[in-house]
mmCIF file with all atom_site columns, C-alpha atoms in Angstrom:
data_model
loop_
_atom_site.group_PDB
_atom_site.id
_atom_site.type_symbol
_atom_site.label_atom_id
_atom_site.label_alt_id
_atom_site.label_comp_id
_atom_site.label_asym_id
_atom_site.label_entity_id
_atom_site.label_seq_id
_atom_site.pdbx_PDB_ins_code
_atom_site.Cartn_x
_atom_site.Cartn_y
_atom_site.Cartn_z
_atom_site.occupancy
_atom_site.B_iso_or_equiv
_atom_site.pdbx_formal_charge
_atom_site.auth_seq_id
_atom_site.auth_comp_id
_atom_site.auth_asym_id
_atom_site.auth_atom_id
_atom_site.pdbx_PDB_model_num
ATOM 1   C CA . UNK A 1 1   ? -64.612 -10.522 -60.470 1.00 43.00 ? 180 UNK A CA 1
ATOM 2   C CA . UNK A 1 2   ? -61.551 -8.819  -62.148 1.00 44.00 ? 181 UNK A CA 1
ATOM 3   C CA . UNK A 1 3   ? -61.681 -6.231  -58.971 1.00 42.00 ? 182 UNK A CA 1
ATOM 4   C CA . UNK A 1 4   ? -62.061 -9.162  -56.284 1.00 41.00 ? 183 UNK A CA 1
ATOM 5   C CA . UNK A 1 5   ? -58.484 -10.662 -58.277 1.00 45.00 ? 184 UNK A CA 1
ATOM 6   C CA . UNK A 1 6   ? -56.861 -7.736  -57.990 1.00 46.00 ? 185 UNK A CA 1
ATOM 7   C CA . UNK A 1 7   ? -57.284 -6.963  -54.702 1.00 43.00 ? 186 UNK A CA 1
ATOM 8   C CA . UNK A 1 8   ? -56.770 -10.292 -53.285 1.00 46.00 ? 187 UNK A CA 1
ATOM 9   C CA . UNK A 1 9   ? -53.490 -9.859  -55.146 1.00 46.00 ? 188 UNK A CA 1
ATOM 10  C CA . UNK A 1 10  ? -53.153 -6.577  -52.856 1.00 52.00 ? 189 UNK A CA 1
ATOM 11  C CA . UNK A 1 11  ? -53.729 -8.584  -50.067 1.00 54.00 ? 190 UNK A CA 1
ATOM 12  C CA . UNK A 1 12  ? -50.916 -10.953 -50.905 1.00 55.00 ? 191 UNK A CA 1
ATOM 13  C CA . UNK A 1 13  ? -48.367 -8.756  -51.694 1.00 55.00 ? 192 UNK A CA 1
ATOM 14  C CA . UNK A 1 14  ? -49.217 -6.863  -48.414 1.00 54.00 ? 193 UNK A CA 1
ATOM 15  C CA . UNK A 1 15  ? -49.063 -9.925  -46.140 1.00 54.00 ? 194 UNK A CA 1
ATOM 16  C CA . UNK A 1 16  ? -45.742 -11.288 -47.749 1.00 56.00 ? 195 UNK A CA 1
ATOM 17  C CA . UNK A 1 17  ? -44.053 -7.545  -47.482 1.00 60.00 ? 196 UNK A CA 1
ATOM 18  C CA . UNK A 1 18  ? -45.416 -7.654  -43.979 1.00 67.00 ? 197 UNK A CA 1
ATOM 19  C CA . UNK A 1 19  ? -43.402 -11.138 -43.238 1.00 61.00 ? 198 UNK A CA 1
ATOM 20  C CA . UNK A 1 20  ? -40.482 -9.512  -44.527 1.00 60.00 ? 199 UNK A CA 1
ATOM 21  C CA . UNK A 1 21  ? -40.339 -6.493  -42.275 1.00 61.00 ? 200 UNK A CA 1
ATOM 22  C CA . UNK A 1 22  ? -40.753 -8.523  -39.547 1.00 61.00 ? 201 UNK A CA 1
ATOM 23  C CA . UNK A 1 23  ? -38.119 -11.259 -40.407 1.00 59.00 ? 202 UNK A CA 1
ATOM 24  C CA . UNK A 1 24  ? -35.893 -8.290  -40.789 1.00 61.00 ? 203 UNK A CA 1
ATOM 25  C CA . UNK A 1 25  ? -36.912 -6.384  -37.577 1.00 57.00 ? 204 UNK A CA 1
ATOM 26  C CA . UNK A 1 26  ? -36.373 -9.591  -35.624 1.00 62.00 ? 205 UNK A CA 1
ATOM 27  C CA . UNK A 1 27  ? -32.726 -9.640  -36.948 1.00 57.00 ? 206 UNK A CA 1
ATOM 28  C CA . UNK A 1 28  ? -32.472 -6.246  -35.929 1.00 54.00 ? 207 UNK A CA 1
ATOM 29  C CA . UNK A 1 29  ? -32.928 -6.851  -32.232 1.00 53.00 ? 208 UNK A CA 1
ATOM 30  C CA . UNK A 1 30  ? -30.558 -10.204 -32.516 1.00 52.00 ? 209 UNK A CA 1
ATOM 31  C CA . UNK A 1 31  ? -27.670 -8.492  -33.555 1.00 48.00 ? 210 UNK A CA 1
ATOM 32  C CA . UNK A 1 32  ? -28.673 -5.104  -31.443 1.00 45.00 ? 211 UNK A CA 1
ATOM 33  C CA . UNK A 1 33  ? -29.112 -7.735  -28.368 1.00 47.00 ? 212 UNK A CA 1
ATOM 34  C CA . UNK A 1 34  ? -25.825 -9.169  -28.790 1.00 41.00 ? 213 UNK A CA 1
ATOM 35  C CA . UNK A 1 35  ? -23.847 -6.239  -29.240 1.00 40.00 ? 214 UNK A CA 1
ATOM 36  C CA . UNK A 1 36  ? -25.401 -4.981  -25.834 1.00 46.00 ? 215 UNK A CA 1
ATOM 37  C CA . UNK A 1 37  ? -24.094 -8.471  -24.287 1.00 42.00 ? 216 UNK A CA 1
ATOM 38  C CA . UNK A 1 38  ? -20.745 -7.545  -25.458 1.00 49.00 ? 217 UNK A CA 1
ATOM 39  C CA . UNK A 1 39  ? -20.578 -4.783  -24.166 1.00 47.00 ? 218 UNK A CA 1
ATOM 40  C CA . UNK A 1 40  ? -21.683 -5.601  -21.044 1.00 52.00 ? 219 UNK A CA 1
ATOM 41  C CA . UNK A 1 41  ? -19.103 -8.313  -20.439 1.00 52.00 ? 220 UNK A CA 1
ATOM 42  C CA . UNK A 1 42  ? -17.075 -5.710  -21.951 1.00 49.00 ? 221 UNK A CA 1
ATOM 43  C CA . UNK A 1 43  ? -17.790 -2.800  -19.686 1.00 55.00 ? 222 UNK A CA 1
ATOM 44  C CA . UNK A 1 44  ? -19.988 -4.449  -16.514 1.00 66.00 ? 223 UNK A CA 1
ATOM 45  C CA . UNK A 1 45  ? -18.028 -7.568  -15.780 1.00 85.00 ? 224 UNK A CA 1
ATOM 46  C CA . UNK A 1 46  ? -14.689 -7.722  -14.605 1.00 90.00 ? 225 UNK A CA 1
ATOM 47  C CA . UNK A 1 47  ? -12.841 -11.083 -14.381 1.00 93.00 ? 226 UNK A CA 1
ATOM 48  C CA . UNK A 1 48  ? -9.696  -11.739 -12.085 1.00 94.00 ? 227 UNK A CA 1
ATOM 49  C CA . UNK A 1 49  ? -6.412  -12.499 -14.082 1.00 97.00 ? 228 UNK A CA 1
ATOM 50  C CA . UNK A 1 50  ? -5.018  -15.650 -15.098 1.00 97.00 ? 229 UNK A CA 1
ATOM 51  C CA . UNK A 1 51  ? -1.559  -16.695 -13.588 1.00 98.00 ? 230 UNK A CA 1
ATOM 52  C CA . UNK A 1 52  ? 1.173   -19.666 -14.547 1.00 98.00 ? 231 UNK A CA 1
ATOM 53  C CA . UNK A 1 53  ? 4.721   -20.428 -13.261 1.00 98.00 ? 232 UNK A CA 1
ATOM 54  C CA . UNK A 1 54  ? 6.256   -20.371 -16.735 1.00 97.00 ? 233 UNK A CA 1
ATOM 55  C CA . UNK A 1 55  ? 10.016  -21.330 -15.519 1.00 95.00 ? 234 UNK A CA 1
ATOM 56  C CA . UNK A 1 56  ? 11.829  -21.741 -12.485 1.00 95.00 ? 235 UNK A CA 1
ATOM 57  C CA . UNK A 1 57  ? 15.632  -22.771 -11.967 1.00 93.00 ? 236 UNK A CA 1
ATOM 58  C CA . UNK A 1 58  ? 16.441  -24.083 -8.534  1.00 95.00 ? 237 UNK A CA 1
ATOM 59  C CA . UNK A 1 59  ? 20.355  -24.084 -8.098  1.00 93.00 ? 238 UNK A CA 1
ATOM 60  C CA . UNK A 1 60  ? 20.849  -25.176 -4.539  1.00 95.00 ? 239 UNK A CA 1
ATOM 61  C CA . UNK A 1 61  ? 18.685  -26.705 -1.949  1.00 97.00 ? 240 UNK A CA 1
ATOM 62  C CA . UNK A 1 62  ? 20.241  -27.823 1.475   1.00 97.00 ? 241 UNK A CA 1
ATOM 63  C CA . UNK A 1 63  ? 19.336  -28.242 4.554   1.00 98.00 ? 242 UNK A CA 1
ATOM 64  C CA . UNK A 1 64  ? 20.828  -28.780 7.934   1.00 97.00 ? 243 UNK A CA 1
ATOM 65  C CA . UNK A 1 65  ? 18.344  -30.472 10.026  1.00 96.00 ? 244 UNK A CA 1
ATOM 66  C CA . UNK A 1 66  ? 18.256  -28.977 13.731  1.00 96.00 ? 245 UNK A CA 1
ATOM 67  C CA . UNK A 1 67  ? 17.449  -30.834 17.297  1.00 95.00 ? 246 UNK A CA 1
ATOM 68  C CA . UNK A 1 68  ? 14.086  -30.365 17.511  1.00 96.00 ? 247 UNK A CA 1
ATOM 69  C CA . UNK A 1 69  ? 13.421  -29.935 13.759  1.00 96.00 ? 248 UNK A CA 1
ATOM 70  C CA . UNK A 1 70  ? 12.122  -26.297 13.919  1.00 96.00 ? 249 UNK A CA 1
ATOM 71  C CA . UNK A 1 71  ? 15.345  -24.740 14.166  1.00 97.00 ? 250 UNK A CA 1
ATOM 72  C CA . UNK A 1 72  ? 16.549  -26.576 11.261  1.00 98.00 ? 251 UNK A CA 1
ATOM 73  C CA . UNK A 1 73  ? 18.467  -24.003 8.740   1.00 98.00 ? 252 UNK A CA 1
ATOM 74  C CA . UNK A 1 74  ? 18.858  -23.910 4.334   1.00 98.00 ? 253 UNK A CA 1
ATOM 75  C CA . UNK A 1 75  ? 20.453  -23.224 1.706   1.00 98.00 ? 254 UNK A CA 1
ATOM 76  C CA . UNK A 1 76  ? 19.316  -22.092 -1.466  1.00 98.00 ? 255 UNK A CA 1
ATOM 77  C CA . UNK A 1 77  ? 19.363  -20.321 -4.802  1.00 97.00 ? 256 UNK A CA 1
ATOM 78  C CA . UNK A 1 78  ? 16.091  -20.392 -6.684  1.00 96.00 ? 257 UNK A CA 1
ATOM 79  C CA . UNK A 1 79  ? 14.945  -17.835 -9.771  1.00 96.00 ? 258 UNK A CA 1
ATOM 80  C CA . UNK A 1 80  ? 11.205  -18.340 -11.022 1.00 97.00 ? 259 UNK A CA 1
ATOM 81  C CA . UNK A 1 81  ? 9.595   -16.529 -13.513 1.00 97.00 ? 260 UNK A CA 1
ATOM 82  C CA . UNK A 1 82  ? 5.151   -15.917 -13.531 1.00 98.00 ? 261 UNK A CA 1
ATOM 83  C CA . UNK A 1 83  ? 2.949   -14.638 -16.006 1.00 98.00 ? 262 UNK A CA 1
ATOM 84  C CA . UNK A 1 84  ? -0.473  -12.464 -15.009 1.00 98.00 ? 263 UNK A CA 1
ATOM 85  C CA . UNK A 1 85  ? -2.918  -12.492 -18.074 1.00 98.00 ? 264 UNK A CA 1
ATOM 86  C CA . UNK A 1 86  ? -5.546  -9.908  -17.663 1.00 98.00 ? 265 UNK A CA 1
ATOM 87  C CA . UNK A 1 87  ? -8.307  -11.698 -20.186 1.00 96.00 ? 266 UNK A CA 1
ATOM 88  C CA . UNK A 1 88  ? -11.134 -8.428  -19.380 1.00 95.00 ? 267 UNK A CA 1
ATOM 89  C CA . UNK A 1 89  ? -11.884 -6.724  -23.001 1.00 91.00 ? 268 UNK A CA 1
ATOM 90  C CA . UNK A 1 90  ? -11.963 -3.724  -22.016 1.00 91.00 ? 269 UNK A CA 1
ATOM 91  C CA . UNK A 1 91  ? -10.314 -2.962  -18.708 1.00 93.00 ? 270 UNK A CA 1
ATOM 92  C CA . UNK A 1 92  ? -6.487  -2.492  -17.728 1.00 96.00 ? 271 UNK A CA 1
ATOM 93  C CA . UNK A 1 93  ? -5.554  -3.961  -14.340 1.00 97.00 ? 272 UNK A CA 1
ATOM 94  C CA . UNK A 1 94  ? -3.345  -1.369  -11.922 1.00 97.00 ? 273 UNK A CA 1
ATOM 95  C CA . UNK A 1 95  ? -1.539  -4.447  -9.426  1.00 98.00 ? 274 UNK A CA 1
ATOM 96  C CA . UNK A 1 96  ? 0.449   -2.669  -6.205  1.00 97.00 ? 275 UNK A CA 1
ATOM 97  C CA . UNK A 1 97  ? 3.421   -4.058  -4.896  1.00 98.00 ? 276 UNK A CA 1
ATOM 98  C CA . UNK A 1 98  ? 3.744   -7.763  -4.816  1.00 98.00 ? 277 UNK A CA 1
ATOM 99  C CA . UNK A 1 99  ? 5.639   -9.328  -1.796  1.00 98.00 ? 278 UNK A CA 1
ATOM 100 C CA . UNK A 1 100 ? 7.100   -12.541 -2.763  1.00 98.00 ? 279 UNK A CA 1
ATOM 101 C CA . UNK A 1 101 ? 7.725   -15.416 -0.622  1.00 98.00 ? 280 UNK A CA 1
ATOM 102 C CA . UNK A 1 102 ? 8.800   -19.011 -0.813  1.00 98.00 ? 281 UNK A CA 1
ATOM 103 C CA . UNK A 1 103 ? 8.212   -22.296 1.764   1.00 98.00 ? 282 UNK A CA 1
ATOM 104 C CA . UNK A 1 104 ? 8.727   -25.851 1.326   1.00 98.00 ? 283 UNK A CA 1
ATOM 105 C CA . UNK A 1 105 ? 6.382   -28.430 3.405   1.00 97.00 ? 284 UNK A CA 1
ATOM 106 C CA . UNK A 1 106 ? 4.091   -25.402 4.798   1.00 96.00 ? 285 UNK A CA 1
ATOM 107 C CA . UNK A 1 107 ? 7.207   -23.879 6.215   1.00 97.00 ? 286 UNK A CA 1
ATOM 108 C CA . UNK A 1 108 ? 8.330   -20.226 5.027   1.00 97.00 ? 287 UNK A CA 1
ATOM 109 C CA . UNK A 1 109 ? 12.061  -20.398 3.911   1.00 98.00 ? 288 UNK A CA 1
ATOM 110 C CA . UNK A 1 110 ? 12.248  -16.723 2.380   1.00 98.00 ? 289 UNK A CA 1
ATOM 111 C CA . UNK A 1 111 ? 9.883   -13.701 1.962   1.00 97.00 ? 290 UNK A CA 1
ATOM 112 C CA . UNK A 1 112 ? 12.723  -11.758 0.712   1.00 96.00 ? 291 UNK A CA 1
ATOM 113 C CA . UNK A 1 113 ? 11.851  -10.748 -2.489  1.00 97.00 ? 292 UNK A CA 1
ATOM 114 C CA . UNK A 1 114 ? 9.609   -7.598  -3.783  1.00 97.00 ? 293 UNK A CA 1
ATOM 115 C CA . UNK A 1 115 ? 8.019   -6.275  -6.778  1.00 97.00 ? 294 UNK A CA 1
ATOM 116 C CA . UNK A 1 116 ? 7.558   -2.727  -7.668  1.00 98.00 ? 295 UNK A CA 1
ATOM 117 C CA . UNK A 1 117 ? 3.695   -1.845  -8.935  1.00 98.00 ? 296 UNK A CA 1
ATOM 118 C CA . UNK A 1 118 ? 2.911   -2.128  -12.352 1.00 97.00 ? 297 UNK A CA 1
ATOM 119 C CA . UNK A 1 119 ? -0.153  -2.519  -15.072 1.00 97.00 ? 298 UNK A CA 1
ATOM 120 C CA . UNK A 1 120 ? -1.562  -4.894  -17.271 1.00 97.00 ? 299 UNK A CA 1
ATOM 121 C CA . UNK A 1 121 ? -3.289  -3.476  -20.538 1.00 96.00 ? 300 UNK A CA 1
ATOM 122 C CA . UNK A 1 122 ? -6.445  -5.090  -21.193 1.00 95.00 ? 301 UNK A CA 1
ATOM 123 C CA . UNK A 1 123 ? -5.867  -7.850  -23.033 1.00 95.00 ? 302 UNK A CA 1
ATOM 124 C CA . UNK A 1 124 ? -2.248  -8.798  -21.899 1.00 97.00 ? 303 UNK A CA 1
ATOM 125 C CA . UNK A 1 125 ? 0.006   -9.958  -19.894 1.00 97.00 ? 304 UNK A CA 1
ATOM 126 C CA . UNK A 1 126 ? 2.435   -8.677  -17.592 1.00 97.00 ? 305 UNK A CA 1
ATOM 127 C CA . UNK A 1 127 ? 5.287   -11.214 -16.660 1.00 97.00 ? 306 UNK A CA 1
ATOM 128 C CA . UNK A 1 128 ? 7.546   -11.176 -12.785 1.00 96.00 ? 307 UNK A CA 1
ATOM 129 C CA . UNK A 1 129 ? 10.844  -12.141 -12.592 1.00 97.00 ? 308 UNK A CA 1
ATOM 130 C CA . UNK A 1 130 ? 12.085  -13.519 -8.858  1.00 97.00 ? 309 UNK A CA 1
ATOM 131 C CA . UNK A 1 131 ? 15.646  -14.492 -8.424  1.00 97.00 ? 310 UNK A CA 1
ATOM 132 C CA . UNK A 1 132 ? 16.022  -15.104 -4.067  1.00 98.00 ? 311 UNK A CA 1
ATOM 133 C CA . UNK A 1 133 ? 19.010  -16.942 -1.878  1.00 98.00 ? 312 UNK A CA 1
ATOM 134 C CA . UNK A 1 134 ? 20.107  -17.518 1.148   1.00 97.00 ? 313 UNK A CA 1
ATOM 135 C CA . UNK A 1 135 ? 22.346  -19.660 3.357   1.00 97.00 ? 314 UNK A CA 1
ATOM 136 C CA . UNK A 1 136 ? 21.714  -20.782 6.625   1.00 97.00 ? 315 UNK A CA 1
ATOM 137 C CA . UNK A 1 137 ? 18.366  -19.521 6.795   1.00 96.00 ? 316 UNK A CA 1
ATOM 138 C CA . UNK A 1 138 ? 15.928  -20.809 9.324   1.00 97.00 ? 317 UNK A CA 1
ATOM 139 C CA . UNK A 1 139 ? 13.707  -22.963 8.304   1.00 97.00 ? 318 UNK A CA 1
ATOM 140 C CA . UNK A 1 140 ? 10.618  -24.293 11.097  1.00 96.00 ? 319 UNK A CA 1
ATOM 141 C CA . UNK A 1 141 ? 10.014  -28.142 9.850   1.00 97.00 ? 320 UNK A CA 1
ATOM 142 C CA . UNK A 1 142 ? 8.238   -30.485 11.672  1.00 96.00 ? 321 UNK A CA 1
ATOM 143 C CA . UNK A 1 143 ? 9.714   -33.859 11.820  1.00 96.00 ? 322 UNK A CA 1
ATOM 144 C CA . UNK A 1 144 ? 7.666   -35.287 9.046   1.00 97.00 ? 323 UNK A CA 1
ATOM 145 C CA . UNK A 1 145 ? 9.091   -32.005 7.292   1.00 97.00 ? 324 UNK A CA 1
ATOM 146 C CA . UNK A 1 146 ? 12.497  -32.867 7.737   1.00 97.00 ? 325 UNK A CA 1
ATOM 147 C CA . UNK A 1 147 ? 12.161  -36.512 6.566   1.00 97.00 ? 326 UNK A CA 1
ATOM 148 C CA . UNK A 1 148 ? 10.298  -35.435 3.697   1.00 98.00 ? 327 UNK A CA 1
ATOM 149 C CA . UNK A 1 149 ? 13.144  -33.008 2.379   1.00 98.00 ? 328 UNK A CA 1
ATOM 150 C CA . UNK A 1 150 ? 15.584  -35.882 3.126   1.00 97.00 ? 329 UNK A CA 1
ATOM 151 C CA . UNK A 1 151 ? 12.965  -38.532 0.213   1.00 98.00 ? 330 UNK A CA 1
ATOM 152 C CA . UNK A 1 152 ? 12.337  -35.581 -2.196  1.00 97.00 ? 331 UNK A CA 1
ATOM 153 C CA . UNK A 1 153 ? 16.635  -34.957 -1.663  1.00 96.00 ? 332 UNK A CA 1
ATOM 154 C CA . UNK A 1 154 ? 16.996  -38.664 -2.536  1.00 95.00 ? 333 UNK A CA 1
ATOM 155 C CA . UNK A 1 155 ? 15.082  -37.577 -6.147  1.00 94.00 ? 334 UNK A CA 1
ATOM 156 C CA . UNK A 1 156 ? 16.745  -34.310 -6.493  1.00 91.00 ? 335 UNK A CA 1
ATOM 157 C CA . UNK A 1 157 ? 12.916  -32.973 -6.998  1.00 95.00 ? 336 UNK A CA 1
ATOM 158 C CA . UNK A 1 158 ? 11.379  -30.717 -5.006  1.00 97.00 ? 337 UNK A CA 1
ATOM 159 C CA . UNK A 1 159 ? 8.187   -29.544 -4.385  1.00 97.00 ? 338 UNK A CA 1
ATOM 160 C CA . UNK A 1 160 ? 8.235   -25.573 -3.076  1.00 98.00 ? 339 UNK A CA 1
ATOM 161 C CA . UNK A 1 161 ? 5.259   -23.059 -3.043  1.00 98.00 ? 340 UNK A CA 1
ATOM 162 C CA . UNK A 1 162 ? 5.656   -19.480 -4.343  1.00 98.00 ? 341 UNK A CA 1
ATOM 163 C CA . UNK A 1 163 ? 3.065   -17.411 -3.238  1.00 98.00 ? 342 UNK A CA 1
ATOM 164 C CA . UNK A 1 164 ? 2.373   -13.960 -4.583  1.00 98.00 ? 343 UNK A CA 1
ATOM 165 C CA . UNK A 1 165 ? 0.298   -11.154 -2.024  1.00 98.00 ? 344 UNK A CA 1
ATOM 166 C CA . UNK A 1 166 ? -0.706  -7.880  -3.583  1.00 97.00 ? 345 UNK A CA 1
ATOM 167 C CA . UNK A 1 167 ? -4.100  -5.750  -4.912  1.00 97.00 ? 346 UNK A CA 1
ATOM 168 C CA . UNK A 1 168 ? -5.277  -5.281  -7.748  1.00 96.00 ? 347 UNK A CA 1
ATOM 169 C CA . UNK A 1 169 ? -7.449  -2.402  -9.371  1.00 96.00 ? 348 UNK A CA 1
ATOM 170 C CA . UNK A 1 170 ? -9.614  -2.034  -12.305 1.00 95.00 ? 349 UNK A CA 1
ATOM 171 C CA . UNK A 1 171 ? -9.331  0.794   -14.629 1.00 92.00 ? 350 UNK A CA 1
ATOM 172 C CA . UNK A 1 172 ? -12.433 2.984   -13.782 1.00 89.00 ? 351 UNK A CA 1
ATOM 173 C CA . UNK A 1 173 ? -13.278 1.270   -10.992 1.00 92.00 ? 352 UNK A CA 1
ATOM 174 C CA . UNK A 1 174 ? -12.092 2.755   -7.281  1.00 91.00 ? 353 UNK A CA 1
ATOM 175 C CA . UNK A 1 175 ? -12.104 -0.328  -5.476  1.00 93.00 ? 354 UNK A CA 1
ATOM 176 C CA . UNK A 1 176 ? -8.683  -2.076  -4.341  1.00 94.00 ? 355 UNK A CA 1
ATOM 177 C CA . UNK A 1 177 ? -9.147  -5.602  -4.070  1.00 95.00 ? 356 UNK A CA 1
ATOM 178 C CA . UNK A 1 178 ? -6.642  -7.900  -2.312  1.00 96.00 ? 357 UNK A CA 1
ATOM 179 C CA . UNK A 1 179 ? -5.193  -10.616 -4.182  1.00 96.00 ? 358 UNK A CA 1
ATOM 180 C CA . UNK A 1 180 ? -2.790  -13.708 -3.786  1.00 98.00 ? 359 UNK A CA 1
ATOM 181 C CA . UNK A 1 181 ? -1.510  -16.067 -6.249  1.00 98.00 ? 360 UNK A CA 1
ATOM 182 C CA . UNK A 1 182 ? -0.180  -19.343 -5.188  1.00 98.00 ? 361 UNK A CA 1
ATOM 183 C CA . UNK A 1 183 ? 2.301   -21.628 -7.344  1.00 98.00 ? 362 UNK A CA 1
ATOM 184 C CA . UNK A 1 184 ? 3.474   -24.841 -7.038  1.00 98.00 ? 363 UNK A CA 1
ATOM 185 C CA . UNK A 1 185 ? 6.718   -25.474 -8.068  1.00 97.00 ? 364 UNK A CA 1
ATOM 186 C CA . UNK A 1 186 ? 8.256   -29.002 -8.788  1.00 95.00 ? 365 UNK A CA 1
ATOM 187 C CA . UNK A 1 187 ? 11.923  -27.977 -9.570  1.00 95.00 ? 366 UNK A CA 1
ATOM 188 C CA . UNK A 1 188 ? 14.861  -30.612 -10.391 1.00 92.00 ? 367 UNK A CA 1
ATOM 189 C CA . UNK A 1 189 ? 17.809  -29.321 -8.633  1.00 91.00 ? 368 UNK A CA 1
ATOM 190 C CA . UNK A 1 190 ? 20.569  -28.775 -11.290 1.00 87.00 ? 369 UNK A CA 1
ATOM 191 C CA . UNK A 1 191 ? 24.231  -27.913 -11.873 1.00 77.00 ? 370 UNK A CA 1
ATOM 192 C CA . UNK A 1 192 ? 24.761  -24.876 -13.046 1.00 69.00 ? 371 UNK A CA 1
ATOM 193 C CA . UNK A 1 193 ? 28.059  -25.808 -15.348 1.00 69.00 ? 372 UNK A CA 1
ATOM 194 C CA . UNK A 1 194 ? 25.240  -28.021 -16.909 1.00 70.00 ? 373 UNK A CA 1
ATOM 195 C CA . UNK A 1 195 ? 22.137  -27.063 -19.194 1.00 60.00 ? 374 UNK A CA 1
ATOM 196 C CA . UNK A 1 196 ? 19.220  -26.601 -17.223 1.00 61.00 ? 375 UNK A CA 1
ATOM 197 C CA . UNK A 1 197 ? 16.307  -29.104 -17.348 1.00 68.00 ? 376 UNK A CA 1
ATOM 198 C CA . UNK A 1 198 ? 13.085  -28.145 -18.865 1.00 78.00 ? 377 UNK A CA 1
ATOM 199 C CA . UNK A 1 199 ? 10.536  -26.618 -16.371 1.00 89.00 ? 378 UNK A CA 1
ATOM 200 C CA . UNK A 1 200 ? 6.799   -27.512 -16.993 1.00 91.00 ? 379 UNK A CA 1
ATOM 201 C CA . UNK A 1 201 ? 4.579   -24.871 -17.085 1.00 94.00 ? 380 UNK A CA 1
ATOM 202 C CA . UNK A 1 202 ? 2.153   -24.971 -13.818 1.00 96.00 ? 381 UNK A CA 1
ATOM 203 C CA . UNK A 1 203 ? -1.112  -23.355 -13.709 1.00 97.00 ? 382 UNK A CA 1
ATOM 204 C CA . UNK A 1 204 ? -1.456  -21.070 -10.189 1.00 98.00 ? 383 UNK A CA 1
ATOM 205 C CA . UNK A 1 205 ? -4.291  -20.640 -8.391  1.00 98.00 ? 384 UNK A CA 1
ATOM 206 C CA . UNK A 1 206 ? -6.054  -16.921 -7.536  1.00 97.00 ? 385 UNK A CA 1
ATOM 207 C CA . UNK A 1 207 ? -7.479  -16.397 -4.303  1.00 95.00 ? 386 UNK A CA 1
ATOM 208 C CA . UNK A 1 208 ? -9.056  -12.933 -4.420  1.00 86.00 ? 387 UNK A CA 1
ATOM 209 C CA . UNK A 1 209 ? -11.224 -11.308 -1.618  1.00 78.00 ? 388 UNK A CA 1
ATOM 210 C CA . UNK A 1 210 ? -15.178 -11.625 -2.009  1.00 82.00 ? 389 UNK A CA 1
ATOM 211 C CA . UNK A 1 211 ? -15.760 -7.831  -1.946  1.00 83.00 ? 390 UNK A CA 1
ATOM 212 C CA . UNK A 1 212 ? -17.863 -5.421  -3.829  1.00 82.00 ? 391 UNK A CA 1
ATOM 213 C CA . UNK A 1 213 ? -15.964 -4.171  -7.153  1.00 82.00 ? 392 UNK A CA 1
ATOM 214 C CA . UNK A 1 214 ? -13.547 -6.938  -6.908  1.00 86.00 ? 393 UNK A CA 1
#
């Protein structure tokens, strides 16, 4: 009887050390799982960057509407300022050139203005500065166009696209993957002898190209 106890006991002891090995094992592959998820996200996955229209100061907007309205000319001085976030974990982002331009009711006013190559660390965020002007530039509204600059005039707001064009490329990666950024601007003509009014940040959107490594 005393030997049946005792090794019943064995039994026990086995079956509960058992439990624990596996509880811990199982744990084991959790965290090992995860960490392998991280570091596929981290190394695997690339995500496109994250762009806003943090300020933007527009100084002069005028326009001399032409007979028909497509050879209609302005005037303008406009500075705008956009932040790229790269948010990958691991990978910088290399962006080429950007070329810069500007149009009001679909219609290009300016295209101008340039960017010189630069990089993003992973992680960060790289911000472009764009000061542009003109006067007497030409300017092909329709005749909606026209009488739309003439309402938003009437409010001294006015609604103005920036778009950005450039590629981008992925540290370790040897694709070069086209990218544009468009921004729309709502900017309160001011006076420059007088303080500028507050800009609200605007979220831009990222059209990238559907191709592999991109």
């Amino acid at each position: 009887m005393a030997l049946y106890e005792d090794w019943g006991w064995k039994d026990n002891d086995c079956y509960c050390c058992g439990w624990k090995a596996c509880a811990i094992w199982t744990a084991g592959l959790v965290v090992a799982g995860g960490v392998i998820a991280v570091l596929v996200v981290a190394f695997a996955v690339v995500y496109p960057p994250k762009a806003t229209a943090d300020d933007a100061v527009l100084e002069r907007f005028a326009l001399s509407p032409g007979s028909p309205a497509a050879n209609s000319t302005i005037s303008y001085n406009l500075t705008a300022t956009v932040t790229l976030k790269n948010p990958n974990i691991y990978r910088a982002i290399e962006y080429g050139p950007l070329a810069v331009s500007f149009s009001f009711n679909g219609s290009g006013f300016d295209d101008s203005a340039a960017v010189p190559a630069f990089e993003a660390k992973a992680r960060k965020s790289a911000t472009v500065h764009v000061t542009v002007g003109g006067a007497g530039k030409l300017i092909k509204l329709t005749s909606p166009g026209v009488r739309e600059f003439q309402a938003e005039n009437d409010t001294g707001k006015f609604d103005v696209e920036m778009r950005l064009d450039t590629t981008l490329q992925y540290k370790g990666r040897s694709a070069k993957c086209p990218l544009v950024v468009i921004c729309p601007l709502q900017l309160q003509l001011i006076d420059p002898a007088v303080a500028a009014t507050a800009f609200q940040r605007t979220k831009c959107t990222i059209l990238r190209a559907k191709k592999s490594g991109c």
